[in-house]
XYZ file of C-alpha atoms in Angstrom:
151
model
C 0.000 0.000 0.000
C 2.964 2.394 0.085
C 2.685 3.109 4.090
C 5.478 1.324 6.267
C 4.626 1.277 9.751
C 7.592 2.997 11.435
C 7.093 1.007 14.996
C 7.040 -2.489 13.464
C 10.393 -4.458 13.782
C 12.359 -5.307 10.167
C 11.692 -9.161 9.284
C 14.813 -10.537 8.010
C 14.568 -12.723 4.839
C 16.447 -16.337 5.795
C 15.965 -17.334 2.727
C 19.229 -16.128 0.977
C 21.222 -18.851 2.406
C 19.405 -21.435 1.009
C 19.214 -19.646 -2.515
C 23.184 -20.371 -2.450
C 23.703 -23.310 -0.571
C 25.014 -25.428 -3.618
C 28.016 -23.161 -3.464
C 28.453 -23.504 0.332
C 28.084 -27.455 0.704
C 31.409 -27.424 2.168
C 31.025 -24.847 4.613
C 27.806 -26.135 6.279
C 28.908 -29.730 7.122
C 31.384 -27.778 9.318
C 28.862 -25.083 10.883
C 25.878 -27.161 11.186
C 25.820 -27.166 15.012
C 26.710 -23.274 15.350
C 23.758 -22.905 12.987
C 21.790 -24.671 15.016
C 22.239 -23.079 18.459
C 21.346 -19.797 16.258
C 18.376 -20.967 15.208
C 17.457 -22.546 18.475
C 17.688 -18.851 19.986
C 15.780 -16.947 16.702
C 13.085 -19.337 17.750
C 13.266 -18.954 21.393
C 12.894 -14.461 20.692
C 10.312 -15.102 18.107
C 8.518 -16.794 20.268
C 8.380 -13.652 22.500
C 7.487 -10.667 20.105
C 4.120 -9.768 19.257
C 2.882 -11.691 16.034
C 1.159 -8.091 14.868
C 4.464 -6.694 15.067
C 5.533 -9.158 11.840
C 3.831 -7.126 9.454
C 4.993 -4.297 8.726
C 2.430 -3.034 6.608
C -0.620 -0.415 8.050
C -4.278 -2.192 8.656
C -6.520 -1.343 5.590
C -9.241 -0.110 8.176
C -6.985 2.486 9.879
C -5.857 3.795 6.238
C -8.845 4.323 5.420
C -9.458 6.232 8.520
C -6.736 8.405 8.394
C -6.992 9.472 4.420
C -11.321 9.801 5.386
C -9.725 12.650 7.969
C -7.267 14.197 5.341
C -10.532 14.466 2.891
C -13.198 16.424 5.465
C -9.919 18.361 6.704
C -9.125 19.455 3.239
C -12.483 20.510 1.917
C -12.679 22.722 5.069
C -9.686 24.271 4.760
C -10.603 24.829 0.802
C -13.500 26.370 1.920
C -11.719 28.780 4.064
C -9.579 29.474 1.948
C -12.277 30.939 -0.311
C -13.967 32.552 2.172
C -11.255 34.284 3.812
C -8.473 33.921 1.671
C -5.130 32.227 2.444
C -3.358 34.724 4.579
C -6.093 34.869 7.046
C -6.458 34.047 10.780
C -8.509 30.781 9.555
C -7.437 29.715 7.003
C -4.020 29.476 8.682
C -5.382 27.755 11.229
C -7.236 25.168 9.177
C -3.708 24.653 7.159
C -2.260 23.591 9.945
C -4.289 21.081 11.163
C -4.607 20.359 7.775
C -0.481 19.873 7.877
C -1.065 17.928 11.327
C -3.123 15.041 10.103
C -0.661 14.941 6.918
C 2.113 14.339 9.561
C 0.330 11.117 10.484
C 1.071 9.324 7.111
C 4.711 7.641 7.084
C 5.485 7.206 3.069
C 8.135 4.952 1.984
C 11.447 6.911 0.518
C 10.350 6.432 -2.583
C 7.289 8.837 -2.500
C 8.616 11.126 -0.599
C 10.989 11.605 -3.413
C 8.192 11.876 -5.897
C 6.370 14.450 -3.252
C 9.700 16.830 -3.618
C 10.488 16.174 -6.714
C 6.906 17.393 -7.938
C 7.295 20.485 -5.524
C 10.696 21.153 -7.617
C 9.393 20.948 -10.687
C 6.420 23.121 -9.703
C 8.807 25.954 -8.103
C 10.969 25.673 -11.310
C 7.639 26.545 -13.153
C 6.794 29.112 -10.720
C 10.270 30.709 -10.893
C 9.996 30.412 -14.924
C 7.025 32.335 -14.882
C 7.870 35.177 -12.163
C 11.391 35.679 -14.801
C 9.036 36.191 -17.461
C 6.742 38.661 -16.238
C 10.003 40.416 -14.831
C 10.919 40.759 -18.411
C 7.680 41.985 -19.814
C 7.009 44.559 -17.203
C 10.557 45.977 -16.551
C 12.752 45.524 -19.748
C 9.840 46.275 -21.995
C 6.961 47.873 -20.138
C 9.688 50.342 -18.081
C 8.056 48.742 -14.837
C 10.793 49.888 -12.610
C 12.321 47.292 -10.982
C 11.737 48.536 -6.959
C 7.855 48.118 -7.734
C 8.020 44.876 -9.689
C 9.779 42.902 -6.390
C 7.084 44.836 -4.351
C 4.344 43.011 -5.855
């Protein structure tokens, strides 16, 4: 689902050794009983964590909570936002819960670098367009330049 829950401990995948164990035939006749004292003791910890702990994935219910909250939260603070425009009392107020309940979602690394990635692209768009108005209103328009950073 793209959410990692950031309390749940990291399962380890065993299954690497046996993916190369034709390699290793040697090696294991020799460190058969080692292995097996390890094992002996990855069973006897298992045995003590919490089997909801294994996955580390968040419950579907919960999600479905939490993005229900982001929804109302957002049309509110849309609704503000037209009402009082964005640099009022409210409407900063609603933005920040709205920024509150966002802090609830964990995302994987890999959408978190989509997330800033689109917000670099969008700036570079943003600073594209601000250069371009710069050079219609002061080179040709004779906007001087004082007034044009004003706005």
């Amino acid at each position: 689902t793209g959410f990692v829950d950031p309390n749940a401990e990291i399962e380890e995948h065993n299954g690497l050794d046996e993916d190369f164990s034709d390699e290793d035939d040697e090696e294991e006749s020799s460190n058969a009983d080692v292995e097996d004292n390890e094992d002996e003791e990855d069973n006897e910890s298992e045995s003590t964590s919490d089997s909801s702990d294994s996955d580390n994935s968040i419950d579907p219910e919960v999600a479905r909570e939490k993005f229900q909250q982001l929804r109302e939260q957002h049309s509110k603070t849309l609704a503000v936002i037209e009402k009082h425009g964005r640099s009022g009392k409210r409407a900063q107020d609603q933005i920040a819960l709205l920024g509150e309940i966002f802090k609830q979602f964990r995302l994987v690394p890999k959408q978190f670098d989509l997330l800033v990635l689109s917000m670099k692209e969008m700036m570079k768009r943003v600073r594209y367009q601000e250069r371009q108005l710069q050079k219609i209103l002061v080179d040709i328009a004779g906007m001087p330049k004082d007034d044009f950073e004003k706005i």
